[in-house]
Amino acid sequence: MSEDTLNKEKESLFILFLKKNKKVLISLIIISSITVFGVLFFNEYKKKQNILISEKFNNAIILLELKSTNEAKKKLLEIIEEKHTFYSPLALNLLIDNNIENDDKIIIVLDELINSRIENEKKELIRIKKALFLMKEDLQYNDKNSTKEKLILDTLKPIINSNSIWKNSATKIMRDYYLISNQKNKAKEFEELLFNFNK
């Protein structure tokens, strides 16, 4: 069989294949096009969202500087609601550092961020922030019937019982909390934990 005949035969087989699978090939082209456009659209949308949220964050800072606390608070809470991996924790820090939200609302906001899809390492930092916030409240009011101790412990336990890079920090916070609360036996337990972690 000559090379020319062989080439013609291959060509006709290819044409036959195209005719037989015409619908499948058209579907694949359409699906691929939709996917590419979808990804491009989504990336563009995310980029615009990031710009909008950064502008909102900058506006909140300006409002704080201008002492427009209520307007700043509203913008910061909106940013936190977005559960943005970068700006939501920053907005939370501004709320806490500027003392512009009541304590109960701060705890709710902290819990929302802990239960969101923010990456684990940032969640752990938020857990630490929550524990420190609860400690400050507990020590400030020095309430002997306070349930804060259990809350603080429950907040930090997931970090202490993990292989997190924040494991030592969380353990030190619990040790210090018990030392300040004059609960030396409990403080000693966390001191021993720290010693075992660092063997």
PDB file of N, CA, C and O in Angstrom, residues 46-85:
ATOM      1  N   LYS A  46     -13.331  38.741  41.999  1.00  0.00           N
ATOM      2  CA  LYS A  46     -12.582  38.695  43.262  1.00  0.00           C
ATOM      3  C   LYS A  46     -11.669  39.908  43.387  1.00  0.00           C
ATOM      4  O   LYS A  46     -11.540  40.488  44.467  1.00  0.00           O
ATOM      5  N   LYS A  47     -11.040  40.277  42.267  1.00  0.00           N
ATOM      6  CA  LYS A  47     -10.143  41.424  42.265  1.00  0.00           C
ATOM      7  C   LYS A  47     -10.920  42.697  42.629  1.00  0.00           C
ATOM      8  O   LYS A  47     -10.489  43.493  43.458  1.00  0.00           O
ATOM      9  N   LYS A  48     -12.098  42.860  42.023  1.00  0.00           N
ATOM     10  CA  LYS A  48     -12.935  44.035  42.316  1.00  0.00           C
ATOM     11  C   LYS A  48     -13.397  44.027  43.769  1.00  0.00           C
ATOM     12  O   LYS A  48     -13.432  45.071  44.423  1.00  0.00           O
ATOM     13  N   GLN A  49     -13.779  42.836  44.278  1.00  0.00           N
ATOM     14  CA  GLN A  49     -14.213  42.712  45.667  1.00  0.00           C
ATOM     15  C   GLN A  49     -13.086  43.111  46.619  1.00  0.00           C
ATOM     16  O   GLN A  49     -13.323  43.786  47.616  1.00  0.00           O
ATOM     17  N   ASN A  50     -11.857  42.659  46.310  1.00  0.00           N
ATOM     18  CA  ASN A  50     -10.703  43.000  47.148  1.00  0.00           C
ATOM     19  C   ASN A  50     -10.467  44.509  47.173  1.00  0.00           C
ATOM     20  O   ASN A  50     -10.164  45.079  48.222  1.00  0.00           O
ATOM     21  N   ILE A  51     -10.614  45.142  46.008  1.00  0.00           N
ATOM     22  CA  ILE A  51     -10.434  46.603  45.929  1.00  0.00           C
ATOM     23  C   ILE A  51     -11.506  47.297  46.762  1.00  0.00           C
ATOM     24  O   ILE A  51     -11.209  48.207  47.550  1.00  0.00           O
ATOM     25  N   LEU A  52     -12.771  46.851  46.615  1.00  0.00           N
ATOM     26  CA  LEU A  52     -13.880  47.465  47.360  1.00  0.00           C
ATOM     27  C   LEU A  52     -13.703  47.325  48.870  1.00  0.00           C
ATOM     28  O   LEU A  52     -13.910  48.281  49.624  1.00  0.00           O
ATOM     29  N   ILE A  53     -13.304  46.132  49.299  1.00  0.00           N
ATOM     30  CA  ILE A  53     -13.158  45.893  50.744  1.00  0.00           C
ATOM     31  C   ILE A  53     -11.963  46.662  51.295  1.00  0.00           C
ATOM     32  O   ILE A  53     -11.995  47.158  52.418  1.00  0.00           O
ATOM     33  N   SER A  54     -10.898  46.817  50.503  1.00  0.00           N
ATOM     34  CA  SER A  54      -9.736  47.589  50.975  1.00  0.00           C
ATOM     35  C   SER A  54     -10.098  49.065  51.085  1.00  0.00           C
ATOM     36  O   SER A  54      -9.688  49.744  52.025  1.00  0.00           O
ATOM     37  N   GLU A  55     -10.908  49.554  50.141  1.00  0.00           N
ATOM     38  CA  GLU A  55     -11.365  50.952  50.204  1.00  0.00           C
ATOM     39  C   GLU A  55     -12.247  51.173  51.437  1.00  0.00           C
ATOM     40  O   GLU A  55     -12.130  52.184  52.132  1.00  0.00           O
ATOM     41  N   LYS A  56     -13.108  50.200  51.697  1.00  0.00           N
ATOM     42  CA  LYS A  56     -13.998  50.299  52.872  1.00  0.00           C
ATOM     43  C   LYS A  56     -13.166  50.319  54.166  1.00  0.00           C
ATOM     44  O   LYS A  56     -13.447  51.092  55.085  1.00  0.00           O
ATOM     45  N   PHE A  57     -12.126  49.486  54.199  1.00  0.00           N
ATOM     46  CA  PHE A  57     -11.247  49.426  55.373  1.00  0.00           C
ATOM     47  C   PHE A  57     -10.522  50.761  55.570  1.00  0.00           C
ATOM     48  O   PHE A  57     -10.464  51.288  56.683  1.00  0.00           O
ATOM     49  N   ASN A  58      -9.984  51.313  54.479  1.00  0.00           N
ATOM     50  CA  ASN A  58      -9.288  52.603  54.555  1.00  0.00           C
ATOM     51  C   ASN A  58     -10.242  53.714  54.996  1.00  0.00           C
ATOM     52  O   ASN A  58      -9.866  54.594  55.772  1.00  0.00           O
ATOM     53  N   ASN A  59     -11.490  53.666  54.501  1.00  0.00           N
ATOM     54  CA  ASN A  59     -12.507  54.648  54.918  1.00  0.00           C
ATOM     55  C   ASN A  59     -12.781  54.550  56.414  1.00  0.00           C
ATOM     56  O   ASN A  59     -12.960  55.568  57.094  1.00  0.00           O
ATOM     57  N   ALA A  60     -12.833  53.302  56.913  1.00  0.00           N
ATOM     58  CA  ALA A  60     -13.081  53.094  58.349  1.00  0.00           C
ATOM     59  C   ALA A  60     -11.951  53.717  59.179  1.00  0.00           C
ATOM     60  O   ALA A  60     -12.206  54.343  60.214  1.00  0.00           O
ATOM     61  N   ILE A  61     -10.715  53.557  58.720  1.00  0.00           N
ATOM     62  CA  ILE A  61      -9.565  54.145  59.436  1.00  0.00           C
ATOM     63  C   ILE A  61      -9.686  55.671  59.456  1.00  0.00           C
ATOM     64  O   ILE A  61      -9.485  56.307  60.489  1.00  0.00           O
ATOM     65  N   ILE A  62     -10.030  56.247  58.308  1.00  0.00           N
ATOM     66  CA  ILE A  62     -10.198  57.704  58.212  1.00  0.00           C
ATOM     67  C   ILE A  62     -11.311  58.169  59.149  1.00  0.00           C
ATOM     68  O   ILE A  62     -11.160  59.159  59.875  1.00  0.00           O
ATOM     69  N   LEU A  63     -12.431  57.414  59.161  1.00  0.00           N
ATOM     70  CA  LEU A  63     -13.553  57.769  60.037  1.00  0.00           C
ATOM     71  C   LEU A  63     -13.150  57.714  61.512  1.00  0.00           C
ATOM     72  O   LEU A  63     -13.577  58.549  62.312  1.00  0.00           O
ATOM     73  N   LEU A  64     -12.321  56.729  61.870  1.00  0.00           N
ATOM     74  CA  LEU A  64     -11.835  56.640  63.255  1.00  0.00           C
ATOM     75  C   LEU A  64     -10.984  57.860  63.603  1.00  0.00           C
ATOM     76  O   LEU A  64     -11.091  58.415  64.693  1.00  0.00           O
ATOM     77  N   GLU A  65     -10.129  58.253  62.657  1.00  0.00           N
ATOM     78  CA  GLU A  65      -9.281  59.430  62.885  1.00  0.00           C
ATOM     79  C   GLU A  65     -10.117  60.702  63.019  1.00  0.00           C
ATOM     80  O   GLU A  65      -9.748  61.615  63.751  1.00  0.00           O
ATOM     81  N   LEU A  66     -11.236  60.748  62.303  1.00  0.00           N
ATOM     82  CA  LEU A  66     -12.124  61.915  62.371  1.00  0.00           C
ATOM     83  C   LEU A  66     -13.104  61.829  63.541  1.00  0.00           C
ATOM     84  O   LEU A  66     -13.988  62.667  63.683  1.00  0.00           O
ATOM     85  N   LYS A  67     -12.938  60.774  64.361  1.00  0.00           N
ATOM     86  CA  LYS A  67     -13.799  60.533  65.535  1.00  0.00           C
ATOM     87  C   LYS A  67     -15.256  60.243  65.156  1.00  0.00           C
ATOM     88  O   LYS A  67     -16.164  60.442  65.967  1.00  0.00           O
ATOM     89  N   SER A  68     -15.499  59.773  63.927  1.00  0.00           N
ATOM     90  CA  SER A  68     -16.845  59.344  63.509  1.00  0.00           C
ATOM     91  C   SER A  68     -16.992  57.863  63.851  1.00  0.00           C
ATOM     92  O   SER A  68     -17.044  56.998  62.975  1.00  0.00           O
ATOM     93  N   THR A  69     -17.033  57.594  65.149  1.00  0.00           N
ATOM     94  CA  THR A  69     -16.967  56.222  65.663  1.00  0.00           C
ATOM     95  C   THR A  69     -18.098  55.335  65.160  1.00  0.00           C
ATOM     96  O   THR A  69     -17.853  54.191  64.769  1.00  0.00           O
ATOM     97  N   ASN A  70     -19.330  55.819  65.167  1.00  0.00           N
ATOM     98  CA  ASN A  70     -20.463  54.987  64.754  1.00  0.00           C
ATOM     99  C   ASN A  70     -20.377  54.577  63.289  1.00  0.00           C
ATOM    100  O   ASN A  70     -20.667  53.427  62.941  1.00  0.00           O
ATOM    101  N   GLU A  71     -19.976  55.527  62.428  1.00  0.00           N
ATOM    102  CA  GLU A  71     -19.829  55.208  61.005  1.00  0.00           C
ATOM    103  C   GLU A  71     -18.684  54.220  60.784  1.00  0.00           C
ATOM    104  O   GLU A  71     -18.800  53.296  59.984  1.00  0.00           O
ATOM    105  N   ALA A  72     -17.584  54.437  61.511  1.00  0.00           N
ATOM    106  CA  ALA A  72     -16.427  53.532  61.411  1.00  0.00           C
ATOM    107  C   ALA A  72     -16.819  52.126  61.859  1.00  0.00           C
ATOM    108  O   ALA A  72     -16.505  51.134  61.194  1.00  0.00           O
ATOM    109  N   LYS A  73     -17.538  52.048  62.978  1.00  0.00           N
ATOM    110  CA  LYS A  73     -17.996  50.757  63.531  1.00  0.00           C
ATOM    111  C   LYS A  73     -18.852  50.011  62.503  1.00  0.00           C
ATOM    112  O   LYS A  73     -18.670  48.811  62.277  1.00  0.00           O
ATOM    113  N   LYS A  74     -19.778  50.741  61.857  1.00  0.00           N
ATOM    114  CA  LYS A  74     -20.657  50.127  60.859  1.00  0.00           C
ATOM    115  C   LYS A  74     -19.840  49.512  59.716  1.00  0.00           C
ATOM    116  O   LYS A  74     -20.062  48.371  59.310  1.00  0.00           O
ATOM    117  N   LYS A  75     -18.843  50.266  59.224  1.00  0.00           N
ATOM    118  CA  LYS A  75     -18.008  49.773  58.123  1.00  0.00           C
ATOM    119  C   LYS A  75     -17.169  48.575  58.554  1.00  0.00           C
ATOM    120  O   LYS A  75     -17.038  47.598  57.824  1.00  0.00           O
ATOM    121  N   LEU A  76     -16.623  48.640  59.761  1.00  0.00           N
ATOM    122  CA  LEU A  76     -15.785  47.543  60.263  1.00  0.00           C
ATOM    123  C   LEU A  76     -16.607  46.259  60.430  1.00  0.00           C
ATOM    124  O   LEU A  76     -16.138  45.168  60.080  1.00  0.00           O
ATOM    125  N   LEU A  77     -17.833  46.393  60.934  1.00  0.00           N
ATOM    126  CA  LEU A  77     -18.703  45.212  61.088  1.00  0.00           C
ATOM    127  C   LEU A  77     -19.069  44.624  59.723  1.00  0.00           C
ATOM    128  O   LEU A  77     -19.145  43.400  59.566  1.00  0.00           O
ATOM    129  N   GLU A  78     -19.276  45.491  58.732  1.00  0.00           N
ATOM    130  CA  GLU A  78     -19.560  45.016  57.366  1.00  0.00           C
ATOM    131  C   GLU A  78     -18.364  44.226  56.820  1.00  0.00           C
ATOM    132  O   GLU A  78     -18.532  43.179  56.184  1.00  0.00           O
ATOM    133  N   ILE A  79     -17.150  44.723  57.074  1.00  0.00           N
ATOM    134  CA  ILE A  79     -15.933  44.038  56.607  1.00  0.00           C
ATOM    135  C   ILE A  79     -15.806  42.677  57.282  1.00  0.00           C
ATOM    136  O   ILE A  79     -15.492  41.680  56.639  1.00  0.00           O
ATOM    137  N   ILE A  80     -16.096  42.634  58.585  1.00  0.00           N
ATOM    138  CA  ILE A  80     -16.022  41.361  59.320  1.00  0.00           C
ATOM    139  C   ILE A  80     -17.033  40.365  58.762  1.00  0.00           C
ATOM    140  O   ILE A  80     -16.729  39.190  58.599  1.00  0.00           O
ATOM    141  N   GLU A  81     -18.233  40.853  58.437  1.00  0.00           N
ATOM    142  CA  GLU A  81     -19.287  39.996  57.858  1.00  0.00           C
ATOM    143  C   GLU A  81     -18.839  39.352  56.541  1.00  0.00           C
ATOM    144  O   GLU A  81     -19.278  38.262  56.193  1.00  0.00           O
ATOM    145  N   GLU A  82     -17.970  40.050  55.808  1.00  0.00           N
ATOM    146  CA  GLU A  82     -17.463  39.522  54.522  1.00  0.00           C
ATOM    147  C   GLU A  82     -16.611  38.271  54.720  1.00  0.00           C
ATOM    148  O   GLU A  82     -16.378  37.506  53.802  1.00  0.00           O
ATOM    149  N   LYS A  83     -16.065  38.110  55.936  1.00  0.00           N
ATOM    150  CA  LYS A  83     -15.177  36.983  56.270  1.00  0.00           C
ATOM    151  C   LYS A  83     -13.999  36.907  55.294  1.00  0.00           C
ATOM    152  O   LYS A  83     -13.598  35.839  54.845  1.00  0.00           O
ATOM    153  N   HIS A  84     -13.471  38.066  54.975  1.00  0.00           N
ATOM    154  CA  HIS A  84     -12.317  38.176  54.090  1.00  0.00           C
ATOM    155  C   HIS A  84     -11.082  37.738  54.873  1.00  0.00           C
ATOM    156  O   HIS A  84     -10.895  38.126  56.019  1.00  0.00           O
ATOM    157  N   THR A  85     -10.246  36.914  54.244  1.00  0.00           N
ATOM    158  CA  THR A  85      -9.126  36.324  54.993  1.00  0.00           C
ATOM    159  C   THR A  85      -8.135  37.356  55.502  1.00  0.00           C
ATOM    160  O   THR A  85      -7.494  37.147  56.518  1.00  0.00           O
TER     161      THR A  85
END
